[in-house]
Every structure is written in C-alpha cells, then in structure tokens.
XYZ file of C-alpha atoms in Angstrom:
596
model
C -58.782 59.012 30.059
C -60.836 58.328 26.834
C -61.396 62.172 25.970
C -62.514 61.994 22.252
C -64.342 59.907 19.430
C -62.668 60.423 15.915
C -64.783 59.136 13.213
C -63.178 58.406 9.738
C -63.922 55.792 7.188
C -60.395 53.624 7.446
C -58.166 53.606 9.920
C -55.028 52.443 8.717
C -51.898 51.357 11.509
C -48.259 52.440 9.906
C -46.846 54.946 8.294
C -44.821 52.660 5.927
C -44.810 52.469 2.100
C -48.081 49.848 2.183
C -49.843 52.098 4.906
C -49.030 55.097 2.968
C -50.051 53.934 -0.291
C -53.098 52.941 0.817
C -54.108 56.195 2.194
C -53.378 57.554 -1.416
C -55.291 55.176 -2.849
C -58.028 55.692 -0.392
C -57.950 59.225 -0.113
C -57.774 59.724 -4.209
C -61.910 58.095 -3.997
C -62.481 60.475 -1.777
C -62.561 58.193 1.542
C -61.772 59.712 4.307
C -58.501 58.349 5.836
C -57.114 58.611 9.062
C -53.025 57.385 9.541
C -52.179 56.909 12.547
C -47.401 55.850 13.926
C -46.049 54.915 16.970
C -42.744 57.141 15.287
C -41.876 60.722 15.118
C -40.955 61.306 11.830
C -41.404 59.447 8.779
C -38.680 57.043 8.066
C -35.176 58.151 8.607
C -33.168 55.269 6.932
C -32.788 53.831 3.392
C -34.167 50.396 4.227
C -35.930 49.633 1.039
C -34.669 50.543 -1.701
C -35.346 48.673 -5.122
C -38.361 50.264 -6.418
C -39.706 47.924 -9.445
C -41.402 48.301 -12.433
C -44.985 47.134 -10.952
C -44.096 49.699 -8.148
C -43.638 52.646 -10.631
C -46.893 51.019 -12.408
C -48.727 52.227 -9.569
C -46.632 55.298 -8.869
C -47.575 56.480 -12.491
C -51.242 55.547 -11.883
C -51.417 57.716 -8.418
C -49.414 60.638 -11.186
C -46.016 60.341 -8.599
C -44.164 58.706 -11.770
C -41.727 61.898 -12.727
C -41.249 63.150 -9.181
C -40.644 59.739 -8.043
C -37.662 58.876 -10.778
C -36.409 62.929 -10.169
C -35.474 61.148 -6.445
C -34.219 57.558 -7.510
C -31.053 56.655 -9.032
C -31.227 54.944 -12.281
C -29.790 51.386 -12.375
C -27.576 52.530 -14.980
C -25.544 54.070 -12.728
C -25.002 51.690 -10.373
C -25.568 48.156 -12.782
C -24.282 45.057 -11.632
C -23.718 42.972 -8.377
C -20.737 42.260 -7.996
C -18.212 38.946 -6.089
C -15.249 40.221 -4.447
C -12.652 39.567 -1.388
C -12.499 43.454 -0.450
C -12.573 47.118 -2.222
C -8.619 46.230 -2.691
C -9.332 42.341 -3.427
C -9.403 40.122 -5.883
C -12.684 40.730 -8.208
C -14.135 36.957 -8.179
C -17.968 37.555 -10.483
C -20.899 39.956 -12.034
C -23.791 39.540 -12.383
C -25.486 41.983 -14.369
C -28.062 44.252 -12.403
C -31.741 44.819 -12.215
C -33.573 45.535 -15.439
C -30.513 45.644 -17.682
C -31.996 42.014 -19.345
C -34.896 40.001 -20.173
C -37.002 42.183 -21.901
C -38.006 44.984 -19.448
C -38.565 47.316 -21.117
C -41.234 45.596 -23.698
C -43.274 44.675 -20.455
C -43.648 48.238 -18.736
C -43.731 52.126 -19.855
C -42.124 52.210 -16.673
C -38.378 51.219 -15.713
C -36.988 50.034 -12.604
C -34.667 52.492 -10.078
C -33.208 52.470 -6.872
C -34.975 54.800 -4.494
C -34.926 54.436 -0.876
C -37.161 54.586 1.691
C -36.147 57.681 3.399
C -36.996 59.328 -0.480
C -40.374 57.398 -0.895
C -42.533 57.589 2.225
C -42.234 61.351 1.940
C -43.362 61.618 -1.675
C -46.143 59.498 -0.509
C -46.935 61.206 2.535
C -47.585 64.189 0.164
C -49.428 63.099 -2.207
C -52.044 61.162 0.682
C -51.776 64.416 2.663
C -53.010 66.743 -0.425
C -55.360 64.539 -0.958
C -57.500 64.465 2.453
C -55.488 62.219 4.445
C -54.805 62.922 7.727
C -50.909 61.142 9.678
C -51.286 61.433 13.117
C -47.560 60.961 14.287
C -46.120 59.596 18.499
C -49.456 57.965 18.079
C -49.593 54.332 18.866
C -52.319 51.782 18.618
C -53.332 50.507 21.976
C -56.364 47.986 21.374
C -59.107 47.493 19.101
C -62.557 45.455 18.533
C -65.010 45.216 15.593
C -68.656 44.836 15.367
C -71.013 44.499 12.478
C -70.915 47.910 11.718
C -67.221 48.988 12.074
C -64.000 49.250 14.323
C -63.322 50.861 17.305
C -59.329 51.350 17.988
C -58.504 52.740 21.202
C -54.409 55.029 20.752
C -52.709 56.637 22.745
C -50.345 59.690 21.993
C -46.888 58.696 23.167
C -46.039 62.375 24.679
C -48.701 63.469 26.369
C -50.017 60.197 27.620
C -53.813 61.170 26.051
C -55.894 58.619 24.600
C -58.669 58.789 21.635
C -61.641 56.431 20.331
C -61.351 56.043 16.907
C -64.724 54.558 15.298
C -63.543 53.265 11.836
C -65.899 51.196 8.850
C -62.663 49.268 8.557
C -58.929 49.065 10.203
C -55.614 48.382 7.799
C -52.710 46.584 9.999
C -49.774 48.076 7.752
C -47.350 48.012 11.034
C -44.886 46.195 10.257
C -42.966 42.921 11.445
C -44.118 43.236 15.058
C -48.184 43.261 14.043
C -50.101 44.177 17.179
C -53.223 43.661 14.260
C -52.192 41.086 12.877
C -51.398 39.465 16.661
C -54.988 40.733 17.849
C -56.642 38.765 14.455
C -53.970 35.204 15.079
C -53.310 35.384 11.714
C -52.298 31.975 10.912
C -48.600 32.512 9.161
C -46.127 29.751 8.151
C -42.667 29.686 7.596
C -39.587 28.934 9.885
C -39.417 32.348 11.234
C -36.659 34.198 12.701
C -33.206 32.707 10.378
C -30.845 34.955 12.042
C -29.819 38.535 12.498
C -28.051 41.287 10.573
C -26.471 45.124 11.376
C -26.934 47.644 8.796
C -24.244 50.612 9.580
C -24.593 53.526 7.070
C -21.779 55.954 6.673
C -20.550 58.433 4.343
C -17.142 58.352 2.359
C -16.308 58.832 -0.568
C -15.155 55.583 -2.599
C -14.827 56.561 -5.739
C -11.156 55.487 -6.678
C -12.672 51.921 -5.299
C -16.142 51.670 -7.317
C -16.392 54.199 -9.931
C -14.573 51.945 -12.747
C -16.617 49.391 -11.609
C -20.218 50.842 -10.477
C -22.252 48.591 -8.914
C -25.443 48.537 -6.520
C -24.117 45.649 -4.454
C -20.631 44.519 -3.311
C -20.416 41.155 -2.189
C -17.174 41.283 0.187
C -16.467 37.443 0.572
C -15.030 36.128 4.222
C -12.952 33.416 5.034
C -12.772 31.357 8.231
C -9.523 33.491 8.783
C -11.735 36.854 9.012
C -12.686 38.055 12.099
C -16.186 36.991 12.207
C -15.451 33.525 10.414
C -16.593 32.097 6.766
C -19.578 34.660 4.815
C -20.533 37.274 2.984
C -21.001 40.721 3.579
C -22.762 43.447 1.425
C -21.574 46.556 0.930
C -24.810 48.235 -0.992
C -25.090 51.921 -2.512
C -27.558 54.372 -1.764
C -26.235 57.198 -3.639
C -23.621 57.073 -6.050
C -20.387 57.134 -4.622
C -20.549 58.953 -1.052
C -23.312 57.296 0.550
C -23.113 53.706 1.576
C -24.390 51.032 3.861
C -23.181 47.841 4.835
C -25.016 44.876 5.736
C -23.392 42.715 7.766
C -25.389 38.893 8.803
C -25.366 37.270 11.950
C -26.803 33.268 12.265
C -29.679 32.154 14.351
C -29.423 32.155 17.809
C -26.114 34.231 17.720
C -27.254 37.307 18.670
C -26.892 40.516 17.189
C -24.650 42.781 18.981
C -24.692 46.549 19.692
C -21.907 48.022 17.813
C -20.593 51.853 18.864
C -19.727 54.608 16.065
C -16.183 53.375 16.858
C -17.119 49.914 16.732
C -18.680 50.103 13.573
C -16.533 52.303 11.284
C -13.676 49.517 12.342
C -16.009 46.643 11.093
C -16.700 48.829 7.768
C -12.952 48.959 7.485
C -11.938 45.468 7.399
C -15.419 44.794 5.121
C -13.798 46.547 2.606
C -9.927 46.061 3.146
C -8.624 49.281 3.959
C -7.731 50.558 7.096
C -7.527 54.268 7.966
C -10.892 54.896 5.518
C -11.982 58.033 6.378
C -15.892 58.033 6.714
C -18.559 58.889 9.132
C -20.584 56.865 10.761
C -24.239 58.251 10.118
C -26.530 55.296 11.411
C -26.894 51.754 12.728
C -29.516 49.652 12.522
C -29.934 46.203 14.131
C -32.713 43.563 12.392
C -34.155 39.916 11.988
C -34.422 37.766 9.158
C -37.971 36.295 8.719
C -39.439 33.474 6.887
C -42.827 33.387 7.252
C -45.967 34.551 5.702
C -49.694 34.924 6.635
C -52.280 32.241 5.071
C -55.052 34.784 5.463
C -54.826 38.524 5.466
C -57.842 39.921 6.888
C -60.378 38.913 9.461
C -63.753 40.988 8.943
C -63.063 44.268 8.802
C -59.565 44.162 9.888
C -57.133 43.965 7.171
C -53.602 43.493 6.907
C -50.574 44.185 4.777
C -46.937 44.306 3.982
C -44.393 43.319 6.534
C -47.475 42.896 8.847
C -48.116 39.496 6.452
C -44.560 38.422 4.834
C -41.816 38.875 6.522
C -38.829 37.696 4.299
C -34.797 38.624 3.772
C -34.258 41.562 1.263
C -32.892 39.099 -1.448
C -34.959 39.571 -4.584
C -35.749 43.461 -3.244
C -39.384 42.226 -3.176
C -40.053 43.486 0.683
C -41.982 47.341 0.216
C -42.789 46.683 -3.411
C -45.120 43.712 -2.413
C -46.762 45.801 0.032
C -47.230 48.464 -1.905
C -48.981 46.473 -4.477
C -51.153 44.449 -1.207
C -52.295 48.198 -0.826
C -52.794 49.061 -4.690
C -55.175 45.948 -4.814
C -56.832 46.467 -1.667
C -57.783 49.878 -1.526
C -59.848 50.314 -4.388
C -62.162 47.516 -3.441
C -62.226 49.119 -0.019
C -63.252 52.586 -1.715
C -66.063 50.656 -3.731
C -67.666 49.355 -0.591
C -67.367 52.945 1.847
C -68.980 54.215 -0.802
C -71.445 51.671 -1.258
C -70.849 50.638 -4.881
C -69.564 47.003 -4.590
C -70.931 44.422 -1.485
C -68.564 43.249 0.918
C -67.981 39.915 0.091
C -65.802 41.697 -2.139
C -63.060 42.578 -0.012
C -62.669 38.265 0.506
C -60.771 38.717 -2.953
C -58.127 40.666 -0.934
C -56.798 37.635 1.046
C -57.684 35.889 -1.665
C -55.469 37.307 -4.444
C -52.606 39.084 -1.776
C -51.888 35.777 0.395
C -50.426 33.340 -2.707
C -48.525 36.128 -3.952
C -47.095 37.014 -0.235
C -46.166 33.064 0.294
C -44.289 33.010 -3.238
C -41.932 36.151 -2.288
C -41.255 34.973 1.210
C -40.450 31.083 -0.783
C -38.546 32.993 -3.401
C -36.158 35.535 -1.191
C -35.129 32.852 0.875
C -34.365 30.840 -2.546
C -32.035 33.730 -3.005
C -30.766 33.411 0.361
C -29.832 29.888 0.148
C -28.038 30.125 -3.170
C -25.161 31.835 -1.788
C -23.647 28.870 -0.092
C -22.924 27.363 -3.884
C -21.006 30.569 -4.514
C -19.004 29.876 -1.400
C -18.722 26.307 -1.635
C -16.986 26.490 -5.479
C -15.011 29.197 -3.362
C -13.733 27.261 -1.065
C -14.727 29.420 2.363
C -16.955 27.055 3.647
C -16.583 24.074 6.328
C -12.784 24.666 5.395
C -9.840 24.690 8.654
C -7.535 27.569 9.561
C -5.498 28.874 6.725
C -7.287 26.583 3.530
C -9.718 29.512 2.613
C -7.151 31.790 1.761
C -5.467 29.147 -0.441
C -8.897 27.835 -1.898
C -9.313 31.312 -2.551
C -5.661 31.370 -4.946
C -6.740 27.991 -6.734
C -9.488 30.169 -8.334
C -6.976 31.636 -10.489
C -4.651 28.559 -11.279
C -4.077 26.332 -14.479
C -5.152 22.888 -12.593
C -7.593 20.482 -12.568
C -9.213 22.002 -9.026
C -9.259 25.583 -10.502
C -10.710 24.431 -12.910
C -13.419 23.235 -10.991
C -13.395 25.715 -9.301
C -14.144 28.289 -11.733
C -16.514 26.469 -13.503
C -18.592 25.986 -9.793
C -18.371 29.560 -9.762
C -19.684 30.428 -12.956
C -22.877 28.818 -12.506
C -23.165 29.719 -9.287
C -23.204 33.118 -9.950
C -25.221 32.625 -13.584
C -28.264 31.292 -10.614
C -28.398 34.575 -9.050
C -30.144 35.987 -12.388
C -33.009 34.200 -10.445
C -32.643 36.890 -7.956
C -31.694 39.964 -9.886
C -33.279 39.491 -12.980
C -36.145 37.490 -11.909
C -39.228 39.700 -13.747
C -41.746 37.304 -14.073
C -41.771 37.105 -9.623
C -43.077 40.425 -10.133
C -45.097 40.675 -13.881
C -46.741 37.102 -13.372
C -48.630 37.562 -10.589
C -52.059 35.980 -11.533
C -55.471 35.991 -8.889
C -57.885 33.806 -8.557
C -60.774 34.936 -6.596
C -64.514 36.024 -7.100
C -62.993 39.409 -8.269
C -61.936 37.464 -11.100
C -64.061 35.457 -13.905
C -62.078 33.335 -15.774
C -62.326 31.564 -18.432
C -58.677 29.940 -17.817
C -57.435 28.513 -14.677
C -53.880 28.802 -14.710
C -51.455 30.780 -16.097
C -49.746 29.123 -19.876
C -45.774 29.610 -19.550
C -45.641 28.403 -23.276
C -42.811 26.750 -22.222
C -41.190 30.113 -20.598
C -39.681 30.389 -16.848
C -42.723 32.033 -15.344
C -40.082 33.386 -12.259
C -37.298 34.543 -14.779
C -39.467 35.764 -17.599
C -42.676 37.448 -17.745
C -45.643 36.112 -19.983
C -48.027 38.283 -20.977
C -51.521 37.632 -21.372
C -55.222 39.506 -20.777
C -56.635 35.910 -19.650
C -58.595 37.109 -16.768
C -56.647 37.538 -13.301
C -53.485 38.441 -14.791
C -52.303 42.111 -15.403
C -53.327 44.043 -18.149
C -50.213 44.082 -20.982
C -48.132 47.428 -21.977
C -48.277 47.788 -25.116
C -47.308 51.358 -26.743
C -50.300 53.011 -29.016
C -51.401 55.991 -30.450
C -53.720 58.179 -29.800
C -53.450 61.937 -32.138
C -50.325 60.860 -32.769
C -48.676 60.624 -30.112
C -47.612 57.523 -28.578
C -48.933 56.268 -24.377
C -48.658 52.853 -23.013
C -52.312 51.040 -22.190
C -51.526 51.391 -19.210
C -52.161 54.728 -19.174
C -55.929 53.662 -20.426
C -56.425 52.482 -17.311
C -56.623 52.505 -13.286
C -57.587 56.248 -11.661
C -59.759 54.080 -9.339
C -62.084 53.337 -12.550
C -63.345 50.245 -14.196
C -62.040 50.008 -17.916
C -63.591 48.795 -20.863
C -61.285 48.329 -24.460
C -62.420 46.734 -27.477
C -61.373 47.199 -31.122
C -62.422 47.841 -34.662
C -66.045 47.093 -34.910
C -66.599 46.512 -31.065
C -68.933 49.606 -30.566
C -71.178 47.757 -28.661
C -69.497 47.577 -25.836
C -68.467 51.336 -26.046
C -72.577 51.566 -26.053
C -72.950 49.090 -22.977
C -70.368 50.534 -20.870
C -72.317 53.867 -20.609
C -75.368 51.848 -20.033
C -74.184 49.456 -17.626
C -71.723 52.928 -15.477
C -75.425 54.508 -15.309
C -76.767 51.302 -14.401
C -74.281 51.059 -11.109
C -73.437 54.422 -10.311
C -69.623 54.338 -11.624
C -67.465 55.616 -13.688
C -66.347 53.136 -16.074
C -64.349 54.558 -19.320
C -64.444 52.601 -22.347
C -61.361 52.856 -25.237
C -61.480 51.862 -28.566
C -57.946 50.349 -30.132
C -56.710 49.590 -33.816
C -57.666 50.846 -37.685
C -60.274 53.515 -37.903
C -60.405 54.081 -33.915
C -58.901 57.262 -32.534
C -56.904 55.152 -30.368
C -54.643 53.226 -33.371
C -52.085 50.358 -32.815
C -49.087 51.247 -35.648
C -46.630 49.394 -34.161
C -49.082 46.126 -34.119
C -48.022 45.560 -30.444
C -51.275 45.189 -28.913
C -52.215 43.371 -31.689
C -49.800 40.785 -30.600
C -51.022 40.419 -27.075
C -54.487 41.342 -26.926
C -55.554 37.653 -27.266
C -59.078 38.480 -28.217
C -60.550 40.061 -31.744
C -61.394 43.714 -32.932
C -64.364 43.176 -31.950
C -63.736 41.351 -28.474
C -64.004 43.198 -25.296
C -61.456 43.533 -22.351
C -63.040 44.127 -18.270
C -60.153 46.085 -16.564
C -60.462 46.955 -13.284
C -59.315 49.993 -11.083
C -55.624 48.232 -10.202
C -55.040 46.938 -13.933
C -55.927 43.995 -13.737
C -58.423 41.906 -16.165
C -61.416 41.160 -14.997
C -63.250 39.845 -17.310
C -63.220 39.462 -20.983
C -65.896 38.081 -24.325
C -63.243 37.335 -26.973
C -65.704 38.287 -29.953
C -68.289 41.038 -30.043
C -71.883 39.650 -28.292
C -74.015 42.554 -30.473
C -77.717 41.634 -28.883
C -76.487 41.213 -25.300
C -73.266 43.547 -24.553
C -75.518 45.373 -21.892
C -76.166 41.772 -20.341
C -73.089 40.126 -20.184
C -70.938 43.277 -19.370
C -73.667 43.795 -16.682
C -73.401 40.261 -14.889
C -70.031 40.052 -15.428
C -69.416 43.410 -13.335
C -72.448 42.198 -10.576
C -70.749 38.963 -10.061
C -67.004 40.994 -9.435
C -68.743 43.492 -7.276
C -70.398 40.738 -4.728
C -74.161 41.237 -6.308
C -75.494 38.115 -6.971
C -77.768 39.811 -9.414
C -77.702 42.920 -11.938
C -79.077 46.524 -10.444
C -82.348 47.867 -12.457
C -81.218 50.282 -14.947
C -84.783 51.774 -14.380
C -84.324 54.169 -11.013
C -80.481 52.898 -11.168
C -81.185 51.683 -7.550
C -78.230 49.314 -6.339
C -79.284 45.818 -4.430
C -78.567 45.979 -0.839
C -76.175 43.479 1.358
C -80.094 41.962 2.512
C -81.452 41.297 -1.372
C -77.550 41.447 -3.497
C-alpha cells in the first residue's frame, strides 16, 4: 500500500560512484536531491580502483582532492604491470604503469592514484549528505512514469515492504549493469554483450618477499595448457602494498562462473601464485560478467542514465568508474541550471550528444585492450598448443636459438603495445564534445600528427577541456583549472581584454548567473611567468574563452570585440543555455519555454 508521497527535484537511483557524484554536483548547487539504493550499505569491495587524472580534477573542483589523495595509494609505490609464470616463476616482461610516461604532469595539476571503490564511495557520500542530499539504503525502485512536468517513481523498502511514491522533476538511473531505468526507457544498446565471466577473490596475505623488490599494481600470471584451467592469464591485483590483494580469475563465454567456497578460493590463489601452503585469509568472493555494450542514447524525456547503466565493458584501461563519474559531472550542472530556471530544458539534450560517443569509445578501447593479451600468450607459445607443449615453448624464451629469438621479439612487440592500456592519457583527456552546448569554430580535434588515444592534445577549441597551465596569483602558483568550475561559467581573457571583464558583469546580471572572469598575463593580477598559458591558449592577449561549469570550453573569440563584447558574449551564452534570443537586460527577465 502506498502511504506517502515524497517531493524532490532530482531522484537518483544507485549509490555507486556515478550516482554519488551526481548527488554532490547537484547538492552543491542547492538542488533537492534524493538517492536511493537497494543495497544495505556502500560498496564493501574494492572493485573499481584506478582513479585517473580527470576524475581527480572533478574531486578537486568539489574540494575533495586532498582527502581523496590521503585515502589513495600513489602509483609510484606500485608502478608497474608485470607478466610472469607465477610469483616464484620466470618473469617475461614489464610495462611501466599508470601515470609514469607521456608528460602526464604537464596536462593536469592532479596525478592519478589507486583509490578503490570502497574508499571512494564513503568520501562522496559524506560530501553529498553534508551538502544536503538525502540517501536511503535498502530502498528499491519498483517502477516509474513520467509526464510533461516530472517523474513519478514507486519505491519499496526491502526490510519493511513499505512502499512510497517519489515525485521528482528529473530522475537519474545510476543503477548499474542491470539497470531497471535503462530497461524501462528501452535505450538502444550496441555491442556483443556478455563475452565472459570472472571471479574476484579478495584475500589478505603478506607477499612482501615475492613482490616488494618488483612493486606493481597488476601481476599477470601466465597459464599453460598443462595447468588446471588451461591456457590464459590470471591477474593478481594489489589493493594495499603488500598485504591486501585481489585475484581475478576469468572464464570463457558460455562456460559459466562457478560458485567457490572459501577453501576452494584459497586453493585457486595458491595455485595461481605458485606457492603451496601459503598462509592467507579469503575475505570475499565476487562473481561478475564481462560485457561489451554501449547505449546510443542516454536519456528519454526527464529520465537520464549514467555509468554502467549505459556503458559496460571489461576493466581494461581503468575507465569504468572514471567515465561514470564524468558522466555525472557533465549532467549535474545542466540539471541544476534547468531546475533553477536559468536554462531551457533543451540544454539537457546535450548530455546524450556529448557523453554517448565517449561511452562507445571507452567500451571499444577496453575491448581492444582485452584482445591485446592474445598476442602475448601467442608469443609465449601457450595458445593452441597440445599437452606438454606449453611448458616447452615457455622455456624457449631464454634459449639462444632462432625460435627463441622469434619468441622474444614477438613478446617485446606485444608487451610494448600494452602502453595503449596503461598509458593512454589521450583516451582520458581528448574527450571532445559536439553538441548544442558548444559553439565550435573547428569541427574536429586536430591531432597535429599525434596519436590521440595515447597522447593528450592541448587545445582551446570549443568542445575541448580547458588546458591546464601553471599561472601565478599574488606570487603563488595555481592551475588554470583552479579558476573555473564551482558550478559557474567563467570568462578568461588577458592583457587588453578589459572589455570581456566588463561584459561578463553585465551578462551575469542579464542571465541571473554568477559568471566569474579573470585576466591572465602581463599587467594582470594573474600572471603567466612560465608562458605555459601563452603557448596553450590559442587566442590573442585580448581574446576571450567562455568556460562551462564542467571545465569544457563553450565558446571562444580570438580577439577583442570592444564595441560589442556584451552582445557577442550574451549571444553565445543564450545559444549554450538553449535560448533562441538573449534575455532583456531591463528587468533581467529570462525567456520562458514558450517564447524562448
């Protein structure tokens, strides 16, 4: 029996990294936000863990970077990915790990780190609830309908059976890979679907004697046809050096992922590590499907989806929770403006336009990374071999024979290709938006001959993320990224760009928005003494960049427009916010949906 009706601005289904990030972004802007989750607690397991530089930039904007950094393990403590027979067997190759190459410190004020999900979620939860968001555990979405004015959702308390109705202006489905919200919306998905299964075995054990001299985040353990489960790879993942671990055991599609007792799981760990009678404690066993699916559209009407609900892929590249967090960061500021009556609902269409192509890209990139393990196993000679051949082929790696030389060269090439999984900062930073919320003056991201998956390409072309550069204010260094965000638009100009600063003040009143404005350069309060900003801004000293609340460039004007700066800035903002004409300055009255 329905006993109560709860009203809120935004209802979020799911309390994972995506849902909680959306809650922080909305609550930060004063939007009434309710999060429900069918689970009784936040994630107890360290499933997602790679936290990339862009996600740390989001946390930085929320004022959470320092706390997150204190919880995380820096990759300099476990820098490599290693390929080996076992922890006591031969080692075949290494890849320098996350964040160690490619000029990563030049592209962001943040460094990446290992921040497992069971540590990240409480951080986001605390921030969201302190800002005013409400979270209900043991509460499951039953169904929802929507109309022209909002969404009506029915939810059930899993303990008492009591049902409540929530009336929200908008609903967000951050409810994972079996999303009821995405299913109800009948979102269009593409991809092969389930491609296998895996079991995560969490355990504690002091492995210092085996790994401390070769510190790594991932240890890939080569299996031969002679081994119990046949040829392949097992993955040993370090959670906290060198006592907390996760062994990932994969299963082929159609094979099924079996139930494992703690005793069975302990035997599996000992077998893969190559150490019998190892003193360990199994602390958890999780089974999960490996998928390759992405949605072509992320919303329907007033209902939006994010995270695993719309992009599902293997954990290669560490893009899962990072991409979901960035989905939420993209949507939150747009919903906040629409709820506050500062933008037209058509602004929300840009969410799917911008994020759905990114979801497709990360699914395809993760699948490529998974497929790139086959050449390593092939070079080692453990694929498609008969009984007793695998061990013999492995031994050839160290022989001074033509076959040994061929295997070594094939292995070198295959291992080197793994930089596209572990060092592909371009996949993270070259996410380029094309939508009505961007006024683009260059239709494509110019690579200048660089690999856009592997290397970041800095540009201020609208649709790109604002480049990081170290500048100085009152003699102290800060990043250009520290000038933007906080839920507001920002105008950046330089020496001689006073017309843009004045225009920003007028347009702020015109739209009823807080638009920040800064001048960077000689004679300005913010200086560019390293000339990093000068080399990356791609506009003249007196030009202008309009930056969205998510740090993406919405519009630029390369030179000053001294006689019409207010007009062109207002026109650009009108287009981005979904207005057909700019609001009148007199009375500061915004257009309505009918006359916009």
